[in-house]
CSV table of C-alpha atoms in Angstrom, one decimal:
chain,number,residue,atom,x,y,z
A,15,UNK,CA,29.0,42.5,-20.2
A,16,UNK,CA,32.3,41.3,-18.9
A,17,UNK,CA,35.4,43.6,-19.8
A,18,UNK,CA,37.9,42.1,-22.4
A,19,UNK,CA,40.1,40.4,-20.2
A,20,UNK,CA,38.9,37.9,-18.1
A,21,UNK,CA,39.7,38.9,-14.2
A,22,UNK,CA,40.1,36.2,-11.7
A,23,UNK,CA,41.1,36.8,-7.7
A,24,UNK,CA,42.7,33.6,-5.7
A,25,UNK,CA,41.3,33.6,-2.3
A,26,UNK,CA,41.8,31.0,0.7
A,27,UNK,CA,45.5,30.7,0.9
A,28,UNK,CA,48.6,32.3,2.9
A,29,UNK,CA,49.4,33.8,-1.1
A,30,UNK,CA,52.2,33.4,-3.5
A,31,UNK,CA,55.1,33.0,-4.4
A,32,UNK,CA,54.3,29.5,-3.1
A,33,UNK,CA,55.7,28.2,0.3
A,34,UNK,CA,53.6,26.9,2.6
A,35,UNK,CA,51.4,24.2,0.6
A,36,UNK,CA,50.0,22.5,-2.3
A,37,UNK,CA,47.5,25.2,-2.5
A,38,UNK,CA,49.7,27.3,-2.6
A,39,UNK,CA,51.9,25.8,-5.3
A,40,UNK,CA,48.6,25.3,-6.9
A,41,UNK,CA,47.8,29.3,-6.8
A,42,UNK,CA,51.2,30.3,-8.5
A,43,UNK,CA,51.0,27.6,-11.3
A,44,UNK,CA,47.2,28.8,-12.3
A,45,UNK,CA,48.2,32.3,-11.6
A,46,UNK,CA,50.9,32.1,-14.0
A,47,UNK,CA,49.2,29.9,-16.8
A,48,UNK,CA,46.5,32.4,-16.7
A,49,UNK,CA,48.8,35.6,-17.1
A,50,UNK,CA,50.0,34.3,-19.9
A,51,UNK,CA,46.7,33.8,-21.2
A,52,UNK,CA,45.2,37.1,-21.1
A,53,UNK,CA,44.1,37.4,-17.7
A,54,UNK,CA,44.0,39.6,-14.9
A,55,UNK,CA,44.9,38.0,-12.0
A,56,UNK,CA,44.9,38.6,-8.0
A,57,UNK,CA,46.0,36.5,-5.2
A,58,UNK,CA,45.3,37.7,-1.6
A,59,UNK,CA,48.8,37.2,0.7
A,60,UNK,CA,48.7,37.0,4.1
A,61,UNK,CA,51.4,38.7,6.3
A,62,UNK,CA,51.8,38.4,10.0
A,63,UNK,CA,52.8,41.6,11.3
A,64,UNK,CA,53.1,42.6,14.7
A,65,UNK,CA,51.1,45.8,14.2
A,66,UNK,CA,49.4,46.4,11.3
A,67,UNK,CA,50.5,49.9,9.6
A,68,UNK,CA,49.3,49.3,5.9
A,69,UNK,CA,46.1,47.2,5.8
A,70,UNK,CA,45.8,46.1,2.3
A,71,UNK,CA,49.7,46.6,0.1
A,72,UNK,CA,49.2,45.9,-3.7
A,73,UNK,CA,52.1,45.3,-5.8
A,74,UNK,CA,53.0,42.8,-8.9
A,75,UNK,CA,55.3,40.2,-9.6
A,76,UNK,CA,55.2,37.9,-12.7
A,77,UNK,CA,52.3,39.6,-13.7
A,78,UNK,CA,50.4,38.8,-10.7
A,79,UNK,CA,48.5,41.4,-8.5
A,80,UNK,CA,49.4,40.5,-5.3
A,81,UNK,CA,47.0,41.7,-2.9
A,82,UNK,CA,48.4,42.0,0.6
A,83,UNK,CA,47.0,41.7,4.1
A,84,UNK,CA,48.8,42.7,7.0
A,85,UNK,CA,47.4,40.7,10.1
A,86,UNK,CA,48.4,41.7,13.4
A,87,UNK,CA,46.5,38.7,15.1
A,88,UNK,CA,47.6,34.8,15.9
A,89,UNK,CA,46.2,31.4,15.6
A,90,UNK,CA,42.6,30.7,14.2
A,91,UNK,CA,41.3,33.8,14.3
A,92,UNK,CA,44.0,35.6,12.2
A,93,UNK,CA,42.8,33.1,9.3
A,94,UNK,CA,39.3,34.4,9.8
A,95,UNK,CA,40.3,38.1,9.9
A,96,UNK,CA,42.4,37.5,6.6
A,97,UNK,CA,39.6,35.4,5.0
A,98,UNK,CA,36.7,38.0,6.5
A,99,UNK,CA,39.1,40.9,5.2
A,100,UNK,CA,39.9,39.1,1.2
A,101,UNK,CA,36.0,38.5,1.1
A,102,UNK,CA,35.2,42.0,1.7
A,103,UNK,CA,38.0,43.5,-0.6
A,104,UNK,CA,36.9,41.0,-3.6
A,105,UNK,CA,33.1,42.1,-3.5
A,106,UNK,CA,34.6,45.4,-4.7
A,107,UNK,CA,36.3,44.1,-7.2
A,108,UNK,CA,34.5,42.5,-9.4
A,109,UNK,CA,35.8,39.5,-12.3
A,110,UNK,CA,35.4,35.8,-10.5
A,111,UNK,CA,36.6,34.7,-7.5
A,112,UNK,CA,38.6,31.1,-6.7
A,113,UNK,CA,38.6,30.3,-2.9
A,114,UNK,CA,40.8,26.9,-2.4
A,115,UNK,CA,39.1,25.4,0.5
A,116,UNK,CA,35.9,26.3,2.7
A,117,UNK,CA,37.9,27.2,6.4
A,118,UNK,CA,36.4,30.4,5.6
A,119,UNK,CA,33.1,30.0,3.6
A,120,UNK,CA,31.5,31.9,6.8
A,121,UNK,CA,31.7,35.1,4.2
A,122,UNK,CA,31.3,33.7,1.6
A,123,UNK,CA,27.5,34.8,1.6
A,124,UNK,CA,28.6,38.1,2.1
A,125,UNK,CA,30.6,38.0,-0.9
A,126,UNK,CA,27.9,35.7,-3.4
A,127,UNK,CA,25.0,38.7,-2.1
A,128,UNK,CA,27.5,41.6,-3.1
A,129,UNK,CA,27.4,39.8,-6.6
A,130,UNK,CA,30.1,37.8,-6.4
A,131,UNK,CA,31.0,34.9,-9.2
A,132,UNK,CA,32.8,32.0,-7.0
A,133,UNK,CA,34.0,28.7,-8.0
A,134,UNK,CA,35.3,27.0,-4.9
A,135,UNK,CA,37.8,24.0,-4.6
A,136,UNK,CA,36.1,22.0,-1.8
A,137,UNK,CA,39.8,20.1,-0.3
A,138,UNK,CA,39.4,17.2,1.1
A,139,UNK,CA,36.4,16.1,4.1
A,140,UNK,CA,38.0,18.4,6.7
A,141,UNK,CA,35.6,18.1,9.0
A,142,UNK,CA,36.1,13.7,9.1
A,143,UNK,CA,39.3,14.0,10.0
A,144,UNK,CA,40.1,12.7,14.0
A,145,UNK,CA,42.8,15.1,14.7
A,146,UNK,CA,40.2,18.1,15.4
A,147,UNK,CA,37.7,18.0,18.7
A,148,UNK,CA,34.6,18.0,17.9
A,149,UNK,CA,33.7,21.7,18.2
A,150,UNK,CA,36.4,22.1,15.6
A,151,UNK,CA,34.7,19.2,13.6
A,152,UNK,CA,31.4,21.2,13.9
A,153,UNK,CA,32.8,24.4,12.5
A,154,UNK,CA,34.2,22.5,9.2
A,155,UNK,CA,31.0,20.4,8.8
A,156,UNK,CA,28.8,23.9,8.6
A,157,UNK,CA,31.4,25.7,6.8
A,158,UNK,CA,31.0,22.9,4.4
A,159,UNK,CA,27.4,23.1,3.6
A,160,UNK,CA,28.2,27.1,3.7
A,161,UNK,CA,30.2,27.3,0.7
A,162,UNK,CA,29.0,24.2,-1.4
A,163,UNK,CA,25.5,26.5,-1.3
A,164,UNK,CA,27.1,30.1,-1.7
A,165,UNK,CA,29.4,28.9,-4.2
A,166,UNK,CA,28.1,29.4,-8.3
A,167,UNK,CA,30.1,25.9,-9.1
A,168,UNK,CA,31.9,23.6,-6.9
A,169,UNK,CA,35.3,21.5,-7.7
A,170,UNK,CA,36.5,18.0,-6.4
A,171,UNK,CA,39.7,17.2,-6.7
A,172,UNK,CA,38.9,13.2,-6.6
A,173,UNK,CA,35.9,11.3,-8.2
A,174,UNK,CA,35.0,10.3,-3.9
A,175,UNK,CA,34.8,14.1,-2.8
A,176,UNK,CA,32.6,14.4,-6.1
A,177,UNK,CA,30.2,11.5,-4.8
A,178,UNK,CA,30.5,13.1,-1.5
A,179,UNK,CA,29.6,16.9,-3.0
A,180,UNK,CA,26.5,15.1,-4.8
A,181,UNK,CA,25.0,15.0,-1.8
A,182,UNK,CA,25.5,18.7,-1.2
A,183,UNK,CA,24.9,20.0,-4.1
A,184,UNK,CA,23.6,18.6,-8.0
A,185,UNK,CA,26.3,17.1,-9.9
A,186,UNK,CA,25.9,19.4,-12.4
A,187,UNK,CA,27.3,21.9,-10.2
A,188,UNK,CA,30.5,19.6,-9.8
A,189,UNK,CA,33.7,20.0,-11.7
A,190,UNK,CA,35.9,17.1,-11.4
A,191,UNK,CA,39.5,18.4,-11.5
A,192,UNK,CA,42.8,16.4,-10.3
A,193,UNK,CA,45.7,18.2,-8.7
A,194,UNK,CA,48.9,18.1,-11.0
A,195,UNK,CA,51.9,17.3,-11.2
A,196,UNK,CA,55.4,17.9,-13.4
A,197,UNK,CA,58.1,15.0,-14.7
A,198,UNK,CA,60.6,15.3,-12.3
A,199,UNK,CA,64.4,17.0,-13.9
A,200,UNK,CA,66.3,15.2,-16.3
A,201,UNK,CA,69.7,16.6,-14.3
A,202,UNK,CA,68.1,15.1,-10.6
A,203,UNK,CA,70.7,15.7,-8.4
A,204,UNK,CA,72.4,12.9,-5.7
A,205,UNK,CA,70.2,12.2,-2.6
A,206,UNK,CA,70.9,14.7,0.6
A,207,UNK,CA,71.3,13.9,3.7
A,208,UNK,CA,73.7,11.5,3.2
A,209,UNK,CA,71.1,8.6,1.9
A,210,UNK,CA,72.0,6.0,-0.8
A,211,UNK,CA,69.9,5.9,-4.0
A,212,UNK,CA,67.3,2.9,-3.9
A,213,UNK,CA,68.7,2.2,0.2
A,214,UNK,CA,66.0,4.1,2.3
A,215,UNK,CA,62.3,4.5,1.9
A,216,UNK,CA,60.9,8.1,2.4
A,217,UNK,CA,57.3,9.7,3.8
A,218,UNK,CA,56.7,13.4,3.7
A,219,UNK,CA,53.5,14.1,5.0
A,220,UNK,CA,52.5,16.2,8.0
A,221,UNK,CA,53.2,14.0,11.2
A,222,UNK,CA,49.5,13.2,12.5
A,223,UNK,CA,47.2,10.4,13.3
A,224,UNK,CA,44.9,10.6,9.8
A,225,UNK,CA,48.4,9.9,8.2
A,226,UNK,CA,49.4,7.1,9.8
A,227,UNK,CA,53.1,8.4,10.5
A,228,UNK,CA,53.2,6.1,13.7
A,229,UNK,CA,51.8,2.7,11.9
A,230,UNK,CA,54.4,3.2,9.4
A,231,UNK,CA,57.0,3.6,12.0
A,232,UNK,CA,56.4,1.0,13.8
A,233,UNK,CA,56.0,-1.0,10.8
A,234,UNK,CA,59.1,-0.4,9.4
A,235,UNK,CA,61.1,-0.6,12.7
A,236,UNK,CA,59.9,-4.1,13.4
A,237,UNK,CA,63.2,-5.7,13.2
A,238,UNK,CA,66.6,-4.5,11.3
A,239,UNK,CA,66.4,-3.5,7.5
A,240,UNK,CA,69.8,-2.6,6.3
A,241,UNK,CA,67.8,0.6,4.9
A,242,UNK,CA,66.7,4.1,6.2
A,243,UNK,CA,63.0,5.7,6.6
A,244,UNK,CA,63.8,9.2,6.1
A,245,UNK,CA,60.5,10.8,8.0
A,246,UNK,CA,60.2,14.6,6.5
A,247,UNK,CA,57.5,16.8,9.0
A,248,UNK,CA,58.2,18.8,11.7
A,249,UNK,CA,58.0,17.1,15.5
A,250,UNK,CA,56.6,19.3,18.0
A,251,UNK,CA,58.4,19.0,21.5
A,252,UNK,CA,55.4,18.3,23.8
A,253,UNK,CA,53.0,16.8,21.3
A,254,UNK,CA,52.1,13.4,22.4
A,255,UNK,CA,51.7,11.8,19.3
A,256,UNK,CA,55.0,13.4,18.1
A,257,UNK,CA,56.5,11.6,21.2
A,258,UNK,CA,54.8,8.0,20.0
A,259,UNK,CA,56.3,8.2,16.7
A,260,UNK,CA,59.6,9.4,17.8
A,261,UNK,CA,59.8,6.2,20.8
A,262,UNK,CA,58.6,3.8,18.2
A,263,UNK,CA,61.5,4.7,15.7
A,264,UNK,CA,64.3,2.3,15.3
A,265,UNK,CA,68.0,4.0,14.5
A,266,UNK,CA,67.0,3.0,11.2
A,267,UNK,CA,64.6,6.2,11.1
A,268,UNK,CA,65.3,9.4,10.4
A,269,UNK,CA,63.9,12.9,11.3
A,270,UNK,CA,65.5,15.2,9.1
A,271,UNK,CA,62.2,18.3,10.0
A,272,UNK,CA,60.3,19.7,7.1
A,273,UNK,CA,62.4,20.2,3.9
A,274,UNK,CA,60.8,23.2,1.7
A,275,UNK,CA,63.3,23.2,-0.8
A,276,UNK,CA,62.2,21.6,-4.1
A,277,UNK,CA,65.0,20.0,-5.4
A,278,UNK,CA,66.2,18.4,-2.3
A,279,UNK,CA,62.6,16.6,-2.1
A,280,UNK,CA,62.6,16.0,-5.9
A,281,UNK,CA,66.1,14.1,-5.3
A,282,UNK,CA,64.6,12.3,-2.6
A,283,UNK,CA,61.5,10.6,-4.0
A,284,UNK,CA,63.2,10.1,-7.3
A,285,UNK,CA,66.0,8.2,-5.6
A,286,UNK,CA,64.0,6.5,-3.2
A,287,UNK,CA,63.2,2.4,-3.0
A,288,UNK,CA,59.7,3.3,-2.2
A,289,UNK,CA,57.4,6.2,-1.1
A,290,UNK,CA,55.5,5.7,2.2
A,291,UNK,CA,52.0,7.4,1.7
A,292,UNK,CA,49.6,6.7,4.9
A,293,UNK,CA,46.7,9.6,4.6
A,294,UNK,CA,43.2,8.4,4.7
A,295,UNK,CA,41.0,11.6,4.7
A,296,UNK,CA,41.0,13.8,1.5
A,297,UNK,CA,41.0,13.9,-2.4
A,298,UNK,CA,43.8,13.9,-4.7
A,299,UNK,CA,47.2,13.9,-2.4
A,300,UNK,CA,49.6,16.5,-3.8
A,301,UNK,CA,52.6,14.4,-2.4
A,302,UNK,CA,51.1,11.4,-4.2
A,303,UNK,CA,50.8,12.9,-7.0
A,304,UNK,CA,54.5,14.1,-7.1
A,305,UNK,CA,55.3,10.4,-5.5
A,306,UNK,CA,53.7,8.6,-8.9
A,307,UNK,CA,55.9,11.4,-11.3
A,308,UNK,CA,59.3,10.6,-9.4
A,309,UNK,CA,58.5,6.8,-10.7
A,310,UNK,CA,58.2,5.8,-7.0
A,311,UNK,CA,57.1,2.2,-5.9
A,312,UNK,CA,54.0,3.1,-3.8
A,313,UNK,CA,53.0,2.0,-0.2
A,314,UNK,CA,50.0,3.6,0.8
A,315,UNK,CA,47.0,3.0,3.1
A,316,UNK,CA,44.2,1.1,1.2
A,317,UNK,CA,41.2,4.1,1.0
A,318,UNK,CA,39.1,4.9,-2.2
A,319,UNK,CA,41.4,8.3,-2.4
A,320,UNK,CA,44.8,6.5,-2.9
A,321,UNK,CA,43.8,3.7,-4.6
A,322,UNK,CA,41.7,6.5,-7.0
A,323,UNK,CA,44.9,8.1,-7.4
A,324,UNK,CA,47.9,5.4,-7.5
A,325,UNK,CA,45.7,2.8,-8.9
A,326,UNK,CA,45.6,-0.9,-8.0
A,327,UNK,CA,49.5,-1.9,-9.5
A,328,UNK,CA,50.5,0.0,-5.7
A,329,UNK,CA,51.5,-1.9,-2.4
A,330,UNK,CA,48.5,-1.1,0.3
A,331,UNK,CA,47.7,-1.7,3.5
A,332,UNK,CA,44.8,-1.4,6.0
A,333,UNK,CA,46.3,-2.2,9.6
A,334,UNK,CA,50.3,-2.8,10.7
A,335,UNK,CA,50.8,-6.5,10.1
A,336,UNK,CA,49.6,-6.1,6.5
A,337,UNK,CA,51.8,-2.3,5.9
A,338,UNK,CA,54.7,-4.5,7.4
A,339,UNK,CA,54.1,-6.9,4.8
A,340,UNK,CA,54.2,-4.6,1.9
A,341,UNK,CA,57.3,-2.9,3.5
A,342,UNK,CA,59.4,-6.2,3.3
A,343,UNK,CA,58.0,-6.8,-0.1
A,344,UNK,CA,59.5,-3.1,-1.5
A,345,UNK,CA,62.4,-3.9,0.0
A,346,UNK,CA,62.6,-7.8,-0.8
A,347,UNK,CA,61.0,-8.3,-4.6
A,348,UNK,CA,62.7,-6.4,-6.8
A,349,UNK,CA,60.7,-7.3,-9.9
A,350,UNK,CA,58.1,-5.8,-8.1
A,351,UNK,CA,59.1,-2.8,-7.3
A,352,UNK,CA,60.1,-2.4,-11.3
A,353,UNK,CA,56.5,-3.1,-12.1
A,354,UNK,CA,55.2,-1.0,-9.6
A,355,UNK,CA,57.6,2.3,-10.8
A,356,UNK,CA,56.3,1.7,-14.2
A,357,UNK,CA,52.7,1.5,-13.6
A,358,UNK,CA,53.4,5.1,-11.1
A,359,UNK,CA,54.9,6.6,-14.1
A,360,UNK,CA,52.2,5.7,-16.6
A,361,UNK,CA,49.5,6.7,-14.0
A,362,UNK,CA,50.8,10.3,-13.4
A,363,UNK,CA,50.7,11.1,-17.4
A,364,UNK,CA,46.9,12.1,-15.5
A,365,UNK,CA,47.9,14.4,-13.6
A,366,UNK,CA,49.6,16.7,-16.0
A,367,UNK,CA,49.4,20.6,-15.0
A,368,UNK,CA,48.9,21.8,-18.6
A,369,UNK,CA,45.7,19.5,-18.9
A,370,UNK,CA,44.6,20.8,-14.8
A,371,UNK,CA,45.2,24.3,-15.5
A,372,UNK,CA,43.4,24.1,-18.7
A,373,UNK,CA,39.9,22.2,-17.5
A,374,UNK,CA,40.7,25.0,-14.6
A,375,UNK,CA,40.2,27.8,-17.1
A,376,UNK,CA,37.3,26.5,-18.4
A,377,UNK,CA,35.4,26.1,-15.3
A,378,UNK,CA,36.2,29.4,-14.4
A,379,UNK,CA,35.3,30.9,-17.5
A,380,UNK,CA,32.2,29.2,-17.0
A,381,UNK,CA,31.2,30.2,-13.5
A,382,UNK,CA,32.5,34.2,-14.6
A,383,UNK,CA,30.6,34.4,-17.6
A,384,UNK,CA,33.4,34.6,-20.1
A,385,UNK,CA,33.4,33.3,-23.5
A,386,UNK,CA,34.9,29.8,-24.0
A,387,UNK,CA,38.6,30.2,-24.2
A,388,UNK,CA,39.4,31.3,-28.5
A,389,UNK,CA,42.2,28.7,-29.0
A,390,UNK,CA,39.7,25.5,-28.0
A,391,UNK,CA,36.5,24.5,-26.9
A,392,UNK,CA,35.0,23.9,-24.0
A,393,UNK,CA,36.5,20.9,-22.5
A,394,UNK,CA,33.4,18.6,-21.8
A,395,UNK,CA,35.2,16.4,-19.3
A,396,UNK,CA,36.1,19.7,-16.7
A,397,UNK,CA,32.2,18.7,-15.4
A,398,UNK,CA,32.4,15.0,-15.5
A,399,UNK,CA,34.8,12.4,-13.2
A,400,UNK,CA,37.8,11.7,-14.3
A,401,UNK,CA,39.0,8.0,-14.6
A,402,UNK,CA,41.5,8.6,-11.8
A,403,UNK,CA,41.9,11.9,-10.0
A,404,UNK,CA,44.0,18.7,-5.6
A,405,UNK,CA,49.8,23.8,2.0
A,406,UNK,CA,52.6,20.8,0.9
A,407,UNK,CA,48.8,19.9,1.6
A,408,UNK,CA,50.1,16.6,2.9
């Protein structure tokens, strides 16, 4: 029989308190909704040490276990050593396990054999995505089919990955669950950086090929706009694409690096003309999802994920003479940019966190073999798509 309190560990990201990633930001919100709901909750940390002295280091903050691993490797395979190392340590555990994302679903057999109860988030199609060779490609595709079969219940973040999980696993194994999001602060401060409110459009994402970064560039650089493209994402001295979008940039453009502190980027969107939102591989966009709360006019790249999540009252576009064209309309037609922050503040009353975290505790209750929680029952729609639809994950 379980024990009183429900017990839930967080595996798959670099840990908590979030700063890295919408995972991340993802782990502390459930972390801290659960808490306060009776559970006992752990969330593996990763820390890069030079030499590893103390393995595993537990300690608590908010109420949180936090289970640390000290990693004395780099690159890829100090995220398999940490995943390899959480996987073991969680098979003695007990309670259920959450792993956001499948980069390491190589243990999670290891973990399902040692009676392990998992409910994995399945991200977005990692292994679609152009950026990766095709070894790398290869590795994701398996690691896919790994967990979506090791895994007692699955969850899409976006009614496409769930079409896409169908054909992994039964539907019935699928729980459909959006990422959320918050209204942004009623005391929003001024714009940094210098920017005027509603006189520069602004794209945070990470700056690579599956997110358009240089279409949107060069889009927006055609000719003079009397505006600025603030560009947040870190350029890599020597990486050629980096190179493409930084020689396509008109003086217009700016490159202000990745900004991690939350109020700076809550000021930005919420003051911007327009959000600039080019991904086309994955489920629910976190920085989408934040885009539609800050009341932003929406120009995105027209894919079943955004147009799932922004819904059709958005500006899309499918090649540069057409994102061009819905740049000069943001910045031209101002009746249309009204209608357009309307319909993004409307949509995000979807995307709530109270309403994720909750469908969130049911599933996992389900897959641990808890009781429904005692304050409501089960939510019936946690299994089923929702009419629109989880690192930052960019």
């Amino acid at each position: 029989m379980p024990d009183r309190a429900p017990k839930l560990l967080i595996l798959g990201t670099r840990g908590i308190p979030a700063a890295h990633g919408g995972f991340e930001t993802f782990a502390e919100r459930l972390a801290l909704y659960l808490v306060q709901r009776g559970w006992q909750v752990g969330v593996y940390c990763q820390r890069d040490v030079e030499a590893v002295r103390d393995r595993i280091v537990r300690s608590t903050w908010n109420g949180v276990e936090l289970i640390t691993v000290e990693i004395g490797l780099r690159g890829p395979v100090a995220t398999l050593a940490f995943d390899a190392i959480c996987a073991h340590d969680a098979a003695t555990r007990g309670g259920v396990c959450l792993v956001l994302g499948y980069n390491g679903a190589a243990f999670l057999p290891y973990l399902r054999a040692r009676g392990g109860r998992i409910l994995t988030n399945m991200d977005g199609i990692e292994w679609r995505r152009p950026k990766w060779s095709l070894p790398v490609r290869a590795f994701f595709y398996v690691s896919e089919w790994i967990a979506a079969w090791s895994s007692q219940r699955l969850v899409a973040d976006h009614p496409v990955i769930a079409d896409h999980l169908a054909r992994r696993r039964p539907r019935g194994a699928i729980a459909t669950i959006p990422y959320g999001g918050d209204p942004p602060a009623a005391d929003v401060g001024p714009p940094p950086l210098g920017l005027e409110p509603d006189r520069y459009l602004v794209s945070i994402a990470r700056i690579e090929p599956d997110n358009n970064i240089l279409t949107l560039v060069e889009a927006f650089s055609r000719r003079a706009r009397g505006v600025r493209l603030v560009v947040l994402g870190t350029l890599r001295v020597g990486n050629p694409y980096h190179r493409a979008v930084e020689a396509a940039a008109s003086p217009e453009v700016l490159f202000p690096g990745a900004i991690y502190e939350p109020e700076q980027v809550q000021a930005l969107r919420v003051h911007a003309r327009g959000y600039l939102h080019g991904h086309t591989v994955g489920g629910t966009n976190p920085s989408l999802v934040e885009a539609l709360w800050a009341g932003n006019a929406v120009v995105a790249h027209d894919n079943p994920f955004n147009r799932g999540t922004a819904g059709d009252a958005q500006f899309y576009f499918s090649d540069p003479d057409s994102c061009a064209a819905a740049i000069e309309r943001v910045l031209s037609d101002g009746a249309a940019v009204a209608a357009a922050r309307e319909a993004a503040r409307a949509r995000a009353e979807q995307f709530r966190w109270d309403a994720v975290l909750a469908a969130y505790e049911d599933a996992l209750r389900r897959v641990g073999g808890y009781p429904p929680a005692p304050d409501r029952a089960p939510r019936a729609t946690a299994a089923e798509p929702v009419a629109a639809p989880a690192g930052p994950r960019w």
